[in-house]
Amino acid sequence: AKREGRGRAEIYTDALALEAQDRAELERDLLMGLQRDEFLLEFQPQVDALTGRAVAAEALVRWAHPERDLVLPPAFVPLAEESGAIVALGDWVMGRVCETAARWAEAGMDHRIAINVSARELGQPDFFLRLRHAMAAQGAPPAMLELEITESLAMDMEPRVLDQLAALRADGVAVAIDDFGTGYSNLARLKELPVDRVKIDHSLVRDIVTSAQARTICSAVVGLIQGLGLQVVVEGVESQAQMDMLRVLGCTLFQGYHLARPMNEDAYLARYAAPDAD
Ligand code: C2E
Ligand code: CA
Ligand code: CA
Ligand code: CA
């Protein structure tokens, strides 16, 4: 028992040490990776179930780390937020999204591309200026862009940020509340935010097929958002049964593995750039 206990303790310590080393190393690698152009974007469609067509694509960053498999955001975005490297990473994402949006518009596509914006980025006094510069530099039409701001962040925005967001929206950029249902929304405030859409978090959707209670909650949230005149996008849809249920609840816009996984631009265009039918 003693040996077993020590063995466990050693493993535990090793794991922590490894984690600590990983953190410092990861942060260094991240800034280096930006310089070396190791990041890439994947796109996941938001599909209108009525037409079967994509209306927007969410841009999701990935890191082609030279010594790892493709690294997904949960492994580096939180760290990048803590260290501030997210600002540089976010600039890169903005630039790439604007460049892509300009090309898509040129090709006659009308899907918006959504950018995830973190708290740290939105807190930069020149965030909106940099976004506008990226749009202008790349020639990205505002109507091709969307910003995703998490519910908790959205509830916390200062008047200055709200004004800038409203101005951007007046110019044609769409604004979505992300991960809705995970925070503690002030519903009166939700009504006053300059937003177009609300993305319902997958945690609200997970059990709707099997649990009447989950269904009731989801239905109430959908009704609330639609009642405020906002569009609902449901995230994390993983099965046809979920989608059928959500359609009964009045949802039409869906994002999730059941429709498509995030994919590279070529795959996205091959699948969702509609041939000019009319
Ligand atoms: P998010 O904004 O909520 O993005 C949706 C996440 O859910 C993505 O994970 C996506 O791949 C995943 N997903 C899509 N469909 C399904 C599904 O049916 N089931 C499940 N279980 N998951 C699904 P990903 O790409 O790992 O990104 C994780 C988070 O990292 C994002 O969550 C977002 O908060 C953040 N993130 C991603 N790209 C960026 C970025 O460019 N900038 C910033 N600041 N954050 C980013
Ligand atoms: Ca993104
Ligand atoms: Ca998002
Ligand atoms: Ca989300």
Coordinates of C-alpha atoms and ligand atoms in Angstrom, one line a residue:
A1 CA 0.0 0.0 0.0
K2 CA 2.9 2.3 0.9
R3 CA 4.6 1.7 -2.5
E4 CA 1.4 2.2 -4.3
G5 CA 0.8 5.5 -2.4
R6 CA 4.2 6.8 -3.2
G7 CA 3.9 5.7 -6.8
R8 CA 0.7 7.7 -7.1
A9 CA 2.3 10.8 -5.5
E10 CA 5.2 10.6 -7.9
I11 CA 2.9 10.4 -10.8
Y12 CA 0.9 13.4 -9.5
T13 CA 4.0 15.5 -9.0
D14 CA 5.4 14.6 -12.4
A15 CA 2.1 15.5 -14.0
L16 CA 2.1 18.9 -12.3
A17 CA 5.8 19.5 -13.3
L18 CA 5.0 18.6 -16.8
E19 CA 2.0 20.9 -16.9
A20 CA 4.1 23.8 -15.5
Q21 CA 6.8 23.2 -18.0
D22 CA 4.2 22.9 -20.7
R23 CA 2.7 26.2 -19.8
A24 CA 5.9 28.3 -20.0
E25 CA 6.9 26.4 -23.1
L26 CA 3.5 26.7 -24.7
E27 CA 3.5 30.5 -24.2
R28 CA 6.9 30.9 -25.8
D29 CA 6.0 28.7 -28.6
L30 CA 2.7 30.5 -29.2
L31 CA 4.4 33.9 -29.9
M32 CA 7.0 32.1 -32.0
G33 CA 4.3 30.2 -33.8
L34 CA 2.6 33.5 -34.8
Q35 CA 5.9 34.7 -36.3
R36 CA 6.3 31.5 -38.1
D37 CA 2.8 31.4 -39.4
E38 CA 1.8 28.2 -37.7
F39 CA -1.8 29.1 -37.2
L40 CA -4.7 28.3 -39.4
L41 CA -8.4 28.8 -39.5
E42 CA -11.1 26.2 -40.0
F43 CA -14.7 27.1 -40.8
Q44 CA -17.9 25.6 -39.4
P45 CA -21.1 26.4 -41.2
Q46 CA -24.3 27.7 -39.6
V47 CA -27.0 26.0 -41.7
D48 CA -30.5 27.2 -42.4
A49 CA -32.6 24.0 -42.1
L50 CA -35.3 25.5 -44.3
T51 CA -33.0 25.9 -47.3
G52 CA -30.2 23.5 -46.4
R53 CA -27.7 26.3 -47.2
A54 CA -25.1 27.8 -45.0
V55 CA -25.8 31.4 -43.9
A56 CA -22.5 32.0 -42.0
A57 CA -19.2 30.3 -41.1
E58 CA -17.6 30.5 -37.7
A59 CA -13.8 30.9 -38.0
L60 CA -12.1 28.6 -35.5
V61 CA -8.4 29.0 -34.9
R62 CA -6.0 26.0 -34.9
W63 CA -2.3 25.7 -34.3
A64 CA -0.2 23.5 -36.5
H65 CA 2.4 23.1 -33.8
P66 CA 5.6 21.5 -35.4
E67 CA 5.9 18.9 -32.6
R68 CA 2.2 18.2 -31.9
D69 CA -0.9 17.3 -33.8
L70 CA -3.2 20.1 -34.8
V71 CA -3.7 21.9 -31.5
L72 CA -7.3 23.0 -30.7
P73 CA -8.1 26.3 -29.0
P74 CA -8.9 24.9 -25.5
A75 CA -5.2 24.0 -25.2
F76 CA -3.9 27.5 -25.9
V77 CA -6.7 30.2 -26.1
P78 CA -7.2 30.4 -22.3
L79 CA -3.4 30.6 -21.8
A80 CA -3.1 33.2 -24.6
E81 CA -5.9 35.2 -22.8
E82 CA -4.0 35.1 -19.5
S83 CA -0.7 36.1 -21.0
G84 CA -2.1 38.7 -23.4
A85 CA -0.8 36.9 -26.4
I86 CA -4.4 36.7 -27.5
V87 CA -4.2 40.2 -28.7
A88 CA -1.6 39.3 -31.3
L89 CA -3.4 36.0 -32.1
G90 CA -6.7 37.9 -32.4
D91 CA -5.1 40.4 -34.8
W92 CA -3.9 37.5 -36.9
V93 CA -7.4 36.0 -36.9
M94 CA -9.0 39.3 -37.8
G95 CA -6.6 39.8 -40.7
R96 CA -7.2 36.3 -42.1
V97 CA -10.9 36.5 -41.7
C98 CA -11.1 39.9 -43.4
E99 CA -8.9 38.6 -46.2
T100 CA -11.0 35.5 -46.6
A101 CA -14.3 37.5 -46.5
A102 CA -13.0 39.8 -49.2
R103 CA -12.3 36.8 -51.4
W104 CA -15.6 35.2 -50.7
A105 CA -17.5 38.4 -51.5
E106 CA -15.5 38.7 -54.7
A107 CA -16.7 35.2 -55.6
G108 CA -20.3 36.1 -55.0
M109 CA -20.7 34.4 -51.6
D110 CA -22.8 36.1 -49.1
H111 CA -22.0 34.0 -46.0
R112 CA -20.8 36.0 -43.1
I113 CA -17.6 34.9 -41.4
A114 CA -17.8 35.0 -37.6
I115 CA -14.9 36.0 -35.4
N116 CA -14.6 35.0 -31.8
V117 CA -13.6 37.9 -29.6
S118 CA -12.2 37.4 -26.2
A119 CA -12.5 39.6 -23.2
R120 CA -8.9 40.6 -23.3
E121 CA -9.2 41.7 -26.9
L122 CA -12.4 43.7 -26.4
G123 CA -10.7 45.4 -23.5
Q124 CA -8.1 46.9 -25.7
P125 CA -8.9 50.6 -26.3
D126 CA -8.0 50.3 -29.9
F127 CA -9.8 47.0 -30.7
F128 CA -12.4 48.5 -32.9
L129 CA -9.9 50.7 -34.7
R130 CA -7.7 47.7 -35.5
L131 CA -10.7 45.8 -36.7
R132 CA -11.7 48.7 -39.0
H133 CA -8.1 48.9 -40.3
A134 CA -8.1 45.1 -41.0
M135 CA -11.4 45.5 -42.9
A136 CA -10.2 48.4 -44.9
A137 CA -6.8 46.9 -45.6
Q138 CA -8.3 43.7 -46.9
G139 CA -11.3 45.2 -48.5
A140 CA -13.7 43.1 -46.4
P141 CA -17.4 44.2 -46.7
P142 CA -18.9 44.8 -43.3
A143 CA -21.9 42.7 -44.4
M144 CA -19.6 39.7 -44.6
L145 CA -18.5 39.9 -41.0
E146 CA -19.8 38.9 -37.6
L147 CA -18.4 39.2 -34.1
E148 CA -19.1 36.6 -31.5
I149 CA -19.1 37.8 -28.0
T150 CA -19.7 35.5 -25.1
E151 CA -22.7 36.0 -22.9
S152 CA -20.8 36.8 -19.8
L153 CA -18.6 39.3 -21.6
A154 CA -21.6 40.9 -23.3
M155 CA -23.3 41.5 -20.0
D156 CA -20.2 43.2 -18.8
M157 CA -19.5 45.7 -21.6
E158 CA -18.8 49.3 -20.8
P159 CA -20.7 52.1 -22.4
R160 CA -17.7 53.0 -24.6
V161 CA -17.5 49.4 -26.0
L162 CA -21.3 49.3 -26.5
D163 CA -21.2 52.5 -28.5
Q164 CA -18.4 51.2 -30.7
L165 CA -20.2 47.9 -31.2
A166 CA -23.4 49.7 -32.1
A167 CA -21.5 51.9 -34.6
L168 CA -19.9 48.8 -36.2
R169 CA -23.3 47.2 -36.4
A170 CA -24.7 50.3 -38.0
D171 CA -22.0 49.8 -40.7
G172 CA -23.2 46.3 -41.4
V173 CA -21.2 44.0 -39.2
A174 CA -23.4 41.5 -37.4
V175 CA -23.0 40.8 -33.7
A176 CA -23.8 37.5 -32.0
I177 CA -24.0 36.6 -28.3
D178 CA -22.0 33.4 -27.9
D179 CA -22.5 30.5 -25.4
F180 CA -25.9 31.8 -24.3
G181 CA -27.2 29.9 -21.4
T182 CA -23.9 29.5 -19.6
G183 CA -23.8 32.8 -17.8
Y184 CA -26.2 34.8 -15.7
S185 CA -27.9 37.1 -18.0
N186 CA -29.6 40.2 -17.0
L187 CA -32.5 39.8 -19.3
A188 CA -33.4 43.4 -19.3
R189 CA -29.9 44.2 -20.5
L190 CA -30.0 41.6 -23.2
K191 CA -32.8 43.6 -24.8
E192 CA -30.6 46.7 -24.9
L193 CA -27.5 45.1 -26.4
P194 CA -26.6 45.9 -30.0
V195 CA -26.9 42.4 -31.3
D196 CA -28.5 40.4 -34.1
R197 CA -28.3 36.8 -33.0
V198 CA -27.9 34.7 -30.0
K199 CA -26.1 31.4 -30.1
I200 CA -27.5 28.9 -27.6
D201 CA -24.8 26.9 -25.9
H202 CA -24.7 23.2 -26.6
S203 CA -25.1 22.5 -22.9
L204 CA -28.8 23.6 -23.2
V205 CA -29.3 21.2 -26.1
R206 CA -27.5 18.1 -25.0
D207 CA -30.4 16.4 -23.3
I208 CA -33.4 17.7 -25.0
V209 CA -34.3 14.4 -26.7
T210 CA -34.3 12.4 -23.4
S211 CA -35.3 15.0 -20.8
A212 CA -38.6 16.8 -20.7
Q213 CA -37.1 19.3 -18.3
A214 CA -34.2 20.1 -20.6
R215 CA -36.7 20.6 -23.4
T216 CA -38.7 23.0 -21.3
I217 CA -35.6 25.1 -20.5
C218 CA -34.5 25.1 -24.0
S219 CA -37.9 26.0 -25.3
A220 CA -38.1 28.9 -22.8
V221 CA -34.7 30.2 -23.8
V222 CA -35.6 30.1 -27.5
G223 CA -38.9 31.8 -26.9
L224 CA -37.2 34.5 -24.9
I225 CA -34.6 35.3 -27.6
Q226 CA -37.2 35.2 -30.4
G227 CA -39.5 37.3 -28.3
L228 CA -36.8 40.0 -28.1
G229 CA -36.7 40.0 -31.9
L230 CA -33.3 38.3 -32.1
Q231 CA -32.3 35.3 -34.3
V232 CA -31.5 32.0 -32.6
V233 CA -28.6 29.9 -33.7
V234 CA -28.3 26.6 -31.9
E235 CA -24.7 25.3 -31.3
G236 CA -23.5 21.8 -30.7
V237 CA -26.3 19.9 -32.6
E238 CA -25.0 16.4 -32.8
S239 CA -28.0 14.3 -33.9
Q240 CA -31.0 14.4 -36.2
A241 CA -33.3 13.8 -33.2
Q242 CA -32.0 16.9 -31.6
M243 CA -32.5 18.9 -34.7
D244 CA -36.0 17.6 -35.2
M245 CA -36.8 18.6 -31.7
L246 CA -35.3 22.0 -32.1
R247 CA -37.3 22.6 -35.2
V248 CA -40.5 21.9 -33.3
L249 CA -39.3 24.5 -30.8
G250 CA -39.0 27.0 -33.7
C251 CA -35.3 27.0 -34.4
T252 CA -34.0 27.1 -38.0
L253 CA -30.3 27.9 -37.8
F254 CA -28.0 25.2 -36.7
Q255 CA -24.3 24.6 -36.1
G256 CA -22.8 21.3 -35.0
Y257 CA -21.2 18.1 -35.8
H258 CA -24.5 16.7 -37.1
L259 CA -24.4 19.2 -39.9
A260 CA -20.6 19.5 -40.4
R261 CA -17.4 19.6 -38.4
P262 CA -15.1 22.6 -38.8
M263 CA -13.1 22.2 -42.0
N264 CA -10.5 24.0 -44.0
E265 CA -11.5 26.7 -46.5
D266 CA -11.2 24.5 -49.6
A267 CA -13.5 21.9 -48.1
Y268 CA -15.9 24.6 -47.0
L269 CA -16.1 26.2 -50.4
A270 CA -16.5 22.8 -52.2
R271 CA -19.5 22.0 -50.0
Y272 CA -21.1 25.4 -49.3
A273 CA -20.3 27.8 -52.1
A274 CA -23.6 27.4 -53.9
P275 CA -23.4 27.1 -57.7
D276 CA -25.4 30.0 -59.1
A277 CA -28.8 28.4 -59.4
D278 CA -30.8 31.4 -60.3
Ligands
C2E1 P1 -16.9 28.4 -29.3 O1 -16.9 29.8 -29.8 O2 -18.1 28.0 -28.5 O3 -16.8 27.5 -30.6 C1 -17.5 26.3 -30.8 C2 -16.7 25.1 -30.4 O4 -17.5 23.9 -30.4 C3 -15.6 24.7 -31.4 O5 -14.5 24.2 -30.7 C4 -16.2 23.7 -32.3 O6 -15.3 22.9 -33.0 C5 -17.0 22.9 -31.3 N1 -18.2 22.2 -31.9 C6 -18.8 22.5 -33.0 N2 -19.9 21.6 -33.2 C7 -19.9 20.8 -32.1 C8 -20.7 19.7 -31.7 O7 -21.7 19.3 -32.4 N3 -20.4 19.1 -30.5 C9 -19.4 19.6 -29.7 N4 -19.2 18.9 -28.6 N5 -18.6 20.6 -30.1 C10 -18.8 21.2 -31.3 P2 -13.0 24.6 -30.8 O8 -12.7 24.9 -32.3 O9 -12.2 23.7 -30.1 O10 -13.0 26.0 -30.1 C11 -13.2 26.1 -28.7 C12 -13.3 27.5 -28.2 O11 -12.1 28.3 -28.4 C13 -14.4 28.3 -29.0 O12 -15.6 28.0 -28.5 C14 -13.9 29.7 -28.7 O13 -14.4 30.1 -27.4 C15 -12.4 29.6 -28.7 N6 -11.9 30.0 -30.0 C16 -11.8 29.4 -31.2 N7 -11.3 30.1 -32.1 C17 -11.0 31.3 -31.5 C18 -10.4 32.6 -32.0 O14 -10.1 32.7 -33.2 N8 -10.3 33.6 -31.1 C19 -10.7 33.4 -29.8 N9 -10.6 34.5 -29.0 N10 -11.3 32.3 -29.3 C20 -11.4 31.3 -30.2
CA2 CA -12.3 32.6 -34.6
CA3 CA -18.0 31.1 -30.9
CA4 CA -20.2 28.9 -28.6

